[in-house]
């Protein structure tokens, strides 16, 4: 009787599910055909009578002026140089400026001038991808929000080639299967990583794992299940991409484990403005009146400025030779909002508590020329972020001629602070003690020994130049244009 009841319920349920699946497939196919018809209606013909290939970049914050935006403009410049009959489009949510303002900003901030005009598609619903909208289940909320924002973008412009350049992987299947586009992506940082899973699994308190979760085994298990489900979905949508570019070996390892698309994935190092720093003369230190340790990074939690201050305080506690010049720690960084400013105030209080208030200087939102001056005078460049995905600031310090000391993880460990032609280019550390000890060791070296390390570091950073980026980027995206 039970079996018959089960069959009587199961068979209609399976039949209904089949009908719903067919209806969904027909609906999606109908939307795809409608989108293609819309594409034909919106298409324009070039001066030569041919229809140009439309290459669209999904970059909702294209006017932000950070490293990700530098990648965007260098990528567009490279495509315009190589391919003549293309139209480059950027989907952006920066509706408070004009397209001309954005182009001018790229020229002013990055000294990048485009050879041909391009188009901007201004999106109205960028708020859907902002973290503040999702106090809980932020990863899922932002990802689903990006699909809705992507739908708005697709309705306004249907490209031939779609490239996500900001990490919104959930838009990839939308443009591939509904928009019938060839799709690619440049991944700066995986939305979720195996490191994030291990933090929750081990009930470790980090900037992305609240204390109330780490203190509760139940909440930790629930979050772990949520992360695993999200990682599965992230891998599913990411594997839709025809071309995958990642910015470092660290990002590559995570993307390969999650997306499992090794055949179409390659490392394309981001373009760093190394030439601007290579202009700084590299000379042996003479008559030094003060040694400075300089840190360059935004005042965000993950940059771990407290570690820098504590390590510096331990360095000052050590008995240093009396003949050695005084030592200063200079923290250079950008403050984006009131939260960042409060973070700086907390760091100032920490300096006072540790008795190094007079030895630590904060330089907030300084102009580029002053940054160059500070790095030109610095002895040590300091970087403490755990699992930094790449580390543009590390490259800039090395190009400027400082002896770099970075965290023994992520991009700095795997790609940047690595031997060059068998010679040392810098140092790595992991905690307060090792940072303090390594800084003491660097200061104990002779000026000649430090100069040799600085020269090796300088020669190694040519791998991260604009020219090298353009070559590897064009090679990677070539399958999209076939």
Short mmCIF file of C-alpha atoms in Angstrom, two decimals, residues 12-469:
data_model
loop_
_atom_site.label_atom_id
_atom_site.label_comp_id
_atom_site.label_asym_id
_atom_site.label_seq_id
_atom_site.Cartn_x
_atom_site.Cartn_y
_atom_site.Cartn_z
CA UNK A 12 3.02 12.80 -11.20
CA UNK A 13 5.82 14.73 -9.46
CA UNK A 14 8.39 13.52 -11.99
CA UNK A 15 5.99 14.29 -14.84
CA UNK A 16 5.35 17.80 -13.49
CA UNK A 17 9.09 18.39 -13.00
CA UNK A 18 9.73 17.31 -16.59
CA UNK A 19 7.08 19.71 -17.89
CA UNK A 20 8.53 22.59 -15.81
CA UNK A 21 12.06 21.85 -17.08
CA UNK A 22 10.83 21.86 -20.69
CA UNK A 23 8.93 25.13 -20.09
CA UNK A 24 12.03 26.69 -18.51
CA UNK A 25 14.20 25.58 -21.43
CA UNK A 26 11.69 26.98 -23.97
CA UNK A 27 11.50 30.26 -22.00
CA UNK A 28 15.29 30.66 -21.87
CA UNK A 29 15.61 29.77 -25.55
CA UNK A 30 12.92 32.35 -26.38
CA UNK A 31 14.76 35.01 -24.35
CA UNK A 32 18.01 34.10 -26.14
CA UNK A 33 16.36 34.53 -29.56
CA UNK A 34 14.83 37.84 -28.45
CA UNK A 35 18.26 39.06 -27.25
CA UNK A 36 19.80 38.12 -30.62
CA UNK A 37 17.08 40.03 -32.44
CA UNK A 38 17.71 43.01 -30.17
CA UNK A 39 21.44 42.77 -30.95
CA UNK A 40 20.73 43.05 -34.68
CA UNK A 41 18.54 46.09 -34.12
CA UNK A 42 21.16 47.87 -31.99
CA UNK A 43 24.11 46.99 -34.26
CA UNK A 44 25.89 49.84 -36.03
CA UNK A 45 28.04 49.80 -39.16
CA UNK A 46 31.58 51.22 -39.17
CA UNK A 47 33.06 53.72 -41.65
CA UNK A 48 34.33 50.88 -43.83
CA UNK A 49 30.82 49.46 -44.15
CA UNK A 50 31.65 46.50 -41.90
CA UNK A 51 30.04 45.78 -38.58
CA UNK A 52 32.69 46.14 -35.86
CA UNK A 53 33.24 43.44 -33.26
CA UNK A 54 31.88 44.65 -29.91
CA UNK A 55 34.13 43.80 -26.95
CA UNK A 56 32.50 44.65 -23.61
CA UNK A 57 34.16 44.84 -20.18
CA UNK A 58 32.02 44.44 -17.06
CA UNK A 59 33.61 46.90 -14.60
CA UNK A 60 30.93 48.66 -12.49
CA UNK A 61 33.56 50.76 -10.63
CA UNK A 62 35.76 51.73 -13.59
CA UNK A 63 36.41 55.24 -12.23
CA UNK A 64 37.79 54.04 -8.87
CA UNK A 65 41.44 54.59 -9.77
CA UNK A 66 42.90 51.40 -8.24
CA UNK A 67 45.06 48.57 -9.54
CA UNK A 68 42.04 46.78 -11.03
CA UNK A 69 41.21 49.86 -13.09
CA UNK A 70 44.80 50.05 -14.35
CA UNK A 71 44.37 46.49 -15.65
CA UNK A 72 41.14 47.55 -17.42
CA UNK A 73 42.64 50.53 -19.26
CA UNK A 74 45.84 48.69 -20.21
CA UNK A 75 43.72 45.83 -21.57
CA UNK A 76 41.59 48.17 -23.69
CA UNK A 77 44.68 50.00 -24.97
CA UNK A 78 46.28 46.67 -25.95
CA UNK A 79 43.15 45.51 -27.83
CA UNK A 80 42.84 48.83 -29.69
CA UNK A 81 46.47 48.57 -30.81
CA UNK A 82 46.10 45.03 -32.19
CA UNK A 83 42.52 44.87 -33.49
CA UNK A 84 41.34 47.62 -35.82
CA UNK A 85 37.69 46.75 -36.45
CA UNK A 86 36.51 46.55 -32.83
CA UNK A 87 34.44 48.73 -30.54
CA UNK A 88 35.37 48.59 -26.87
CA UNK A 89 32.54 49.08 -24.38
CA UNK A 90 32.68 49.37 -20.58
CA UNK A 91 29.63 48.63 -18.43
CA UNK A 92 29.93 51.01 -15.47
CA UNK A 93 27.84 52.23 -12.56
CA UNK A 94 29.72 55.56 -12.30
CA UNK A 95 26.74 57.70 -13.27
CA UNK A 96 28.05 60.83 -11.51
CA UNK A 97 30.63 61.40 -14.27
CA UNK A 98 30.69 61.46 -18.06
CA UNK A 99 32.59 59.12 -20.34
CA UNK A 100 35.02 61.96 -21.11
CA UNK A 101 35.66 62.42 -17.36
CA UNK A 102 36.47 58.72 -16.99
CA UNK A 103 38.91 58.77 -19.93
CA UNK A 104 40.56 61.93 -18.57
CA UNK A 105 40.83 60.31 -15.13
CA UNK A 106 42.58 57.26 -16.63
CA UNK A 107 45.07 59.55 -18.35
CA UNK A 108 45.70 61.60 -15.19
CA UNK A 109 45.97 58.68 -12.74
CA UNK A 110 47.69 56.07 -14.90
CA UNK A 111 49.14 58.02 -17.85
CA UNK A 112 47.18 55.69 -20.17
CA UNK A 113 45.97 57.23 -23.43
CA UNK A 114 43.65 55.24 -25.68
CA UNK A 115 44.27 55.30 -29.42
CA UNK A 116 40.58 55.09 -30.43
CA UNK A 117 37.26 56.29 -28.99
CA UNK A 118 35.25 53.85 -26.88
CA UNK A 119 31.76 53.63 -25.43
CA UNK A 120 30.34 53.52 -21.92
CA UNK A 121 27.10 51.85 -20.91
CA UNK A 122 25.93 53.44 -17.66
CA UNK A 123 24.13 51.06 -15.29
CA UNK A 124 21.49 52.26 -12.82
CA UNK A 125 21.43 49.29 -10.43
CA UNK A 126 25.05 49.15 -9.21
CA UNK A 127 23.77 49.21 -5.61
CA UNK A 128 22.83 45.54 -6.13
CA UNK A 129 26.50 44.51 -5.89
CA UNK A 130 27.42 46.62 -2.86
CA UNK A 131 28.25 44.68 0.30
CA UNK A 132 26.33 47.12 2.53
CA UNK A 133 23.07 45.86 1.01
CA UNK A 134 23.70 42.35 2.36
CA UNK A 135 24.66 42.36 6.06
CA UNK A 136 24.23 38.57 6.06
CA UNK A 137 25.03 36.04 3.29
CA UNK A 138 27.06 38.80 1.64
CA UNK A 139 28.83 36.59 -0.91
CA UNK A 140 25.59 35.08 -2.17
CA UNK A 141 23.75 38.40 -2.11
CA UNK A 142 26.39 40.23 -4.12
CA UNK A 143 26.67 37.36 -6.60
CA UNK A 144 22.92 37.22 -7.26
CA UNK A 145 22.90 41.02 -7.40
CA UNK A 146 25.60 40.89 -10.08
CA UNK A 147 23.34 38.68 -12.24
CA UNK A 148 20.57 41.30 -12.09
CA UNK A 149 23.09 44.05 -12.86
CA UNK A 150 24.45 41.90 -15.70
CA UNK A 151 20.91 41.53 -17.07
CA UNK A 152 20.58 45.33 -17.17
CA UNK A 153 23.92 45.51 -19.00
CA UNK A 154 22.90 42.83 -21.51
CA UNK A 155 19.63 44.60 -22.30
CA UNK A 156 21.47 47.87 -23.00
CA UNK A 157 24.25 46.39 -25.12
CA UNK A 158 24.70 42.83 -26.47
CA UNK A 159 28.41 42.33 -27.24
CA UNK A 160 30.20 39.74 -29.34
CA UNK A 161 32.88 39.25 -26.68
CA UNK A 162 32.26 39.73 -22.96
CA UNK A 163 35.08 40.09 -20.40
CA UNK A 164 34.41 40.32 -16.67
CA UNK A 165 37.31 42.36 -15.30
CA UNK A 166 36.11 42.81 -11.70
CA UNK A 167 35.40 39.32 -10.43
CA UNK A 168 31.64 38.97 -11.02
CA UNK A 169 31.78 35.34 -12.19
CA UNK A 170 28.02 34.81 -11.87
CA UNK A 171 27.51 37.05 -14.93
CA UNK A 172 29.49 34.68 -17.16
CA UNK A 173 26.73 32.07 -17.88
CA UNK A 174 24.24 34.91 -18.44
CA UNK A 175 26.29 36.41 -21.28
CA UNK A 176 27.40 33.05 -22.67
CA UNK A 177 24.10 31.16 -22.78
CA UNK A 178 21.54 33.97 -22.99
CA UNK A 179 23.64 36.61 -24.76
CA UNK A 180 25.38 34.04 -27.02
CA UNK A 181 28.74 35.78 -26.39
CA UNK A 182 32.26 34.44 -26.22
CA UNK A 183 33.21 35.09 -22.60
CA UNK A 184 36.44 35.66 -20.72
CA UNK A 185 37.43 36.96 -17.30
CA UNK A 186 40.35 38.47 -15.40
CA UNK A 187 40.35 37.29 -11.78
CA UNK A 188 42.09 39.58 -9.28
CA UNK A 189 40.90 37.62 -6.27
CA UNK A 190 38.67 34.53 -6.02
CA UNK A 191 35.29 35.37 -4.48
CA UNK A 192 35.78 32.37 -2.21
CA UNK A 193 38.96 30.39 -1.60
CA UNK A 194 40.08 27.23 0.15
CA UNK A 195 41.80 29.50 2.69
CA UNK A 196 38.42 31.00 3.63
CA UNK A 197 37.01 27.52 4.09
CA UNK A 198 39.90 26.55 6.39
CA UNK A 199 39.44 29.74 8.48
CA UNK A 200 35.81 28.80 9.20
CA UNK A 201 36.60 25.09 9.63
CA UNK A 202 39.31 25.87 12.23
CA UNK A 203 37.09 28.50 13.95
CA UNK A 204 39.80 31.09 13.35
CA UNK A 205 38.97 34.79 13.89
CA UNK A 206 39.97 36.86 10.87
CA UNK A 207 38.64 40.03 9.29
CA UNK A 208 36.08 37.99 7.32
CA UNK A 209 35.06 35.64 10.16
CA UNK A 210 33.26 37.29 13.09
CA UNK A 211 34.01 36.34 16.69
CA UNK A 212 30.42 35.24 17.43
CA UNK A 213 30.76 32.63 14.66
CA UNK A 214 34.15 31.33 15.80
CA UNK A 215 32.84 31.02 19.37
CA UNK A 216 29.89 28.87 18.31
CA UNK A 217 30.46 25.37 16.86
CA UNK A 218 26.90 25.40 15.49
CA UNK A 219 27.30 28.74 13.67
CA UNK A 220 30.72 27.65 12.37
CA UNK A 221 29.28 24.42 10.92
CA UNK A 222 26.37 26.31 9.36
CA UNK A 223 28.74 28.85 7.78
CA UNK A 224 31.00 26.05 6.56
CA UNK A 225 28.06 24.34 4.79
CA UNK A 226 27.07 27.71 3.27
CA UNK A 227 30.65 28.28 2.06
CA UNK A 228 30.88 24.81 0.52
CA UNK A 229 27.59 25.29 -1.33
CA UNK A 230 28.70 28.71 -2.54
CA UNK A 231 32.10 27.33 -3.61
CA UNK A 232 30.27 24.66 -5.67
CA UNK A 233 28.12 27.31 -7.40
CA UNK A 234 31.17 29.56 -7.92
CA UNK A 235 33.01 26.70 -9.59
CA UNK A 236 30.00 25.95 -11.77
CA UNK A 237 29.62 29.51 -13.13
CA UNK A 238 33.38 30.05 -13.46
CA UNK A 239 33.82 26.95 -15.59
CA UNK A 240 31.56 28.59 -18.22
CA UNK A 241 34.36 30.97 -19.21
CA UNK A 242 36.11 30.37 -22.53
CA UNK A 243 39.23 32.23 -21.33
CA UNK A 244 40.34 32.66 -17.72
CA UNK A 245 43.16 35.04 -16.74
CA UNK A 246 44.44 35.26 -13.16
CA UNK A 247 46.80 37.81 -11.65
CA UNK A 248 49.16 35.51 -9.72
CA UNK A 249 50.19 31.94 -8.98
CA UNK A 250 48.27 32.11 -5.68
CA UNK A 251 45.04 33.04 -7.47
CA UNK A 252 45.79 30.41 -10.13
CA UNK A 253 45.97 27.59 -7.56
CA UNK A 254 42.61 28.55 -6.04
CA UNK A 255 40.85 29.05 -9.37
CA UNK A 256 42.12 25.71 -10.69
CA UNK A 257 40.84 23.91 -7.60
CA UNK A 258 37.42 25.60 -7.77
CA UNK A 259 36.75 26.06 -11.50
CA UNK A 260 38.66 23.04 -12.86
CA UNK A 261 39.32 24.76 -16.20
CA UNK A 262 43.09 24.34 -16.53
CA UNK A 263 43.04 24.20 -20.35
CA UNK A 264 41.83 27.79 -20.71
CA UNK A 265 43.45 29.36 -17.60
CA UNK A 266 46.69 31.36 -17.59
CA UNK A 267 48.57 33.78 -15.35
CA UNK A 268 48.65 37.38 -16.61
CA UNK A 269 50.51 39.57 -14.12
CA UNK A 270 48.84 42.97 -13.62
CA UNK A 271 50.60 45.97 -15.19
CA UNK A 272 52.53 47.87 -12.52
CA UNK A 273 53.81 51.38 -13.18
CA UNK A 274 57.39 50.26 -12.52
CA UNK A 275 58.94 52.81 -14.88
CA UNK A 276 57.84 55.71 -12.69
CA UNK A 277 59.81 54.20 -9.79
CA UNK A 278 62.77 53.02 -11.85
CA UNK A 279 63.50 56.72 -12.49
CA UNK A 280 64.61 57.04 -8.84
CA UNK A 281 68.44 56.94 -8.78
CA UNK A 282 69.85 53.82 -7.12
CA UNK A 283 72.95 54.75 -5.16
CA UNK A 284 74.93 53.37 -2.26
CA UNK A 285 73.88 54.87 1.09
CA UNK A 286 76.29 57.57 2.30
CA UNK A 287 76.08 59.81 5.37
CA UNK A 288 72.63 58.47 6.37
CA UNK A 289 71.17 60.54 9.21
CA UNK A 290 68.01 58.43 9.62
CA UNK A 291 66.82 55.00 8.52
CA UNK A 292 63.15 54.69 7.53
CA UNK A 293 60.87 51.69 7.20
CA UNK A 294 58.04 52.55 4.79
CA UNK A 295 54.71 50.75 4.39
CA UNK A 296 52.48 51.51 1.37
CA UNK A 297 48.92 50.15 1.52
CA UNK A 298 45.36 51.29 2.08
CA UNK A 299 44.23 51.39 5.72
CA UNK A 300 42.06 48.30 5.52
CA UNK A 301 41.81 45.46 8.10
CA UNK A 302 43.41 42.80 5.89
CA UNK A 303 46.59 44.89 5.46
CA UNK A 304 47.39 44.21 9.15
CA UNK A 305 49.03 47.51 10.14
CA UNK A 306 48.97 46.52 13.85
CA UNK A 307 51.47 43.74 13.00
CA UNK A 308 53.78 46.35 11.47
CA UNK A 309 53.63 48.58 14.54
CA UNK A 310 54.16 45.72 17.00
CA UNK A 311 57.09 44.34 15.00
CA UNK A 312 58.63 47.81 14.79
CA UNK A 313 58.23 48.27 18.57
CA UNK A 314 60.03 44.93 19.11
CA UNK A 315 62.78 46.08 16.76
CA UNK A 316 63.30 49.23 18.82
CA UNK A 317 63.41 47.14 22.02
CA UNK A 318 66.36 45.16 20.69
CA UNK A 319 69.79 46.45 21.53
CA UNK A 320 71.00 48.20 18.41
CA UNK A 321 74.53 49.54 17.89
CA UNK A 322 74.92 53.05 19.26
CA UNK A 323 76.52 54.25 16.02
CA UNK A 324 73.40 53.35 14.00
CA UNK A 325 71.23 56.30 12.90
CA UNK A 326 67.73 56.71 14.40
CA UNK A 327 64.88 54.68 12.91
CA UNK A 328 61.40 55.74 11.77
CA UNK A 329 58.32 53.81 10.63
CA UNK A 330 56.31 55.68 7.98
CA UNK A 331 52.82 54.34 7.24
CA UNK A 332 51.61 55.62 3.86
CA UNK A 333 48.09 54.79 2.75
CA UNK A 334 44.71 55.86 1.49
CA UNK A 335 41.64 56.53 3.63
CA UNK A 336 38.42 55.89 1.71
CA UNK A 337 35.84 56.70 4.38
CA UNK A 338 35.13 57.30 8.07
CA UNK A 339 35.80 53.64 8.93
CA UNK A 340 39.32 53.93 7.53
CA UNK A 341 39.90 57.15 9.47
CA UNK A 342 38.78 55.45 12.69
CA UNK A 343 41.16 52.60 11.90
CA UNK A 344 44.04 55.11 11.64
CA UNK A 345 43.06 56.62 15.01
CA UNK A 346 43.16 53.14 16.56
CA UNK A 347 46.64 52.61 15.08
CA UNK A 348 47.80 55.92 16.56
CA UNK A 349 46.54 54.78 19.97
CA UNK A 350 48.39 51.49 19.57
CA UNK A 351 51.61 53.42 18.87
CA UNK A 352 51.14 55.39 22.11
CA UNK A 353 50.42 52.21 24.09
CA UNK A 354 53.63 50.61 22.80
CA UNK A 355 55.66 53.76 23.42
CA UNK A 356 56.57 54.36 19.78
CA UNK A 357 54.30 57.34 19.10
CA UNK A 358 57.29 59.60 18.39
CA UNK A 359 58.85 57.05 16.01
CA UNK A 360 55.83 56.35 13.77
CA UNK A 361 54.57 58.80 11.14
CA UNK A 362 51.26 58.53 9.26
CA UNK A 363 50.99 59.96 5.73
CA UNK A 364 47.38 59.82 4.50
CA UNK A 365 46.26 60.23 0.85
CA UNK A 366 49.55 61.77 -0.25
CA UNK A 367 50.26 62.74 -3.89
CA UNK A 368 52.30 60.42 -6.09
CA UNK A 369 55.39 62.64 -6.11
CA UNK A 370 55.57 62.58 -2.31
CA UNK A 371 55.19 58.79 -2.37
CA UNK A 372 58.20 58.59 -4.70
CA UNK A 373 60.22 60.85 -2.39
CA UNK A 374 59.42 58.72 0.66
CA UNK A 375 60.35 55.49 -1.13
CA UNK A 376 63.55 57.06 -2.50
CA UNK A 377 64.71 57.76 1.07
CA UNK A 378 63.47 54.47 2.60
CA UNK A 379 65.76 51.64 3.62
CA UNK A 380 63.09 48.95 4.07
CA UNK A 381 59.74 48.51 2.32
CA UNK A 382 57.24 46.76 4.62
CA UNK A 383 54.18 44.68 3.67
CA UNK A 384 52.25 42.47 6.10
CA UNK A 385 49.02 41.29 4.44
CA UNK A 386 48.44 37.53 4.77
CA UNK A 387 47.70 35.85 1.42
CA UNK A 388 47.89 39.04 -0.63
CA UNK A 389 46.65 37.84 -4.03
CA UNK A 390 49.36 39.75 -5.87
CA UNK A 391 50.96 42.80 -4.23
CA UNK A 392 51.36 45.86 -6.49
CA UNK A 393 52.71 47.82 -3.49
CA UNK A 394 55.45 45.20 -3.06
CA UNK A 395 56.49 45.59 -6.72
CA UNK A 396 56.53 49.40 -6.39
CA UNK A 397 58.77 49.24 -3.30
CA UNK A 398 61.20 46.95 -5.12
CA UNK A 399 61.21 49.16 -8.23
CA UNK A 400 61.84 52.23 -6.06
CA UNK A 401 64.94 50.61 -4.57
CA UNK A 402 63.90 49.66 -1.04
CA UNK A 403 64.84 46.32 0.53
CA UNK A 404 61.41 44.66 0.64
CA UNK A 405 60.12 42.66 3.62
CA UNK A 406 56.75 41.05 2.82
CA UNK A 407 54.51 38.34 4.22
CA UNK A 408 55.55 34.76 3.53
CA UNK A 409 52.33 33.91 1.67
CA UNK A 410 50.28 34.65 -1.45
CA UNK A 411 51.64 36.59 -4.41
CA UNK A 412 54.75 38.01 -2.67
CA UNK A 413 55.92 34.51 -1.75
CA UNK A 414 55.07 32.76 -5.03
CA UNK A 415 55.65 35.44 -7.68
CA UNK A 416 57.37 38.62 -6.52
CA UNK A 417 59.96 38.21 -3.76
CA UNK A 418 61.62 35.27 -5.47
CA UNK A 419 65.27 34.82 -6.54
CA UNK A 420 66.23 36.56 -9.78
CA UNK A 421 68.89 34.69 -11.75
CA UNK A 422 69.81 32.94 -8.51
CA UNK A 423 70.20 36.15 -6.50
CA UNK A 424 68.14 37.33 -3.52
CA UNK A 425 65.56 40.11 -4.20
CA UNK A 426 64.08 40.64 -0.72
CA UNK A 427 62.88 38.98 2.46
CA UNK A 428 59.74 37.28 3.83
CA UNK A 429 58.38 36.94 7.38
CA UNK A 430 55.25 35.67 9.14
CA UNK A 431 54.86 37.10 12.66
CA UNK A 432 56.00 39.94 14.95
CA UNK A 433 59.21 38.21 16.00
CA UNK A 434 60.30 37.18 12.50
CA UNK A 435 59.48 40.65 11.10
CA UNK A 436 61.49 42.34 13.89
CA UNK A 437 64.41 39.94 13.50
CA UNK A 438 64.50 40.32 9.71
CA UNK A 439 64.38 44.13 9.91
CA UNK A 440 67.28 44.01 12.37
CA UNK A 441 69.18 41.74 9.99
CA UNK A 442 68.59 44.06 6.99
CA UNK A 443 69.83 47.05 9.00
CA UNK A 444 72.92 45.09 10.06
CA UNK A 445 73.97 44.53 6.44
CA UNK A 446 76.58 46.78 4.91
CA UNK A 447 75.44 49.48 2.43
CA UNK A 448 77.15 47.45 -0.33
CA UNK A 449 75.18 44.31 0.54
CA UNK A 450 71.88 46.22 0.64
CA UNK A 451 72.67 47.86 -2.71
CA UNK A 452 73.20 44.44 -4.31
CA UNK A 453 69.78 43.22 -3.07
CA UNK A 454 68.12 46.43 -4.29
CA UNK A 455 69.69 46.08 -7.75
CA UNK A 456 68.55 42.44 -8.02
CA UNK A 457 65.02 43.45 -7.02
CA UNK A 458 64.93 46.24 -9.59
CA UNK A 459 65.99 43.98 -12.41
CA UNK A 460 63.36 41.39 -11.44
CA UNK A 461 60.34 43.74 -11.60
CA UNK A 462 60.51 44.18 -15.39
CA UNK A 463 58.30 41.05 -15.45
CA UNK A 464 55.45 43.25 -14.18
CA UNK A 465 55.71 46.09 -16.71
CA UNK A 466 52.92 47.41 -18.96
CA UNK A 467 54.59 45.89 -22.02
CA UNK A 468 54.79 42.40 -20.50
CA UNK A 469 51.12 42.63 -19.46
#
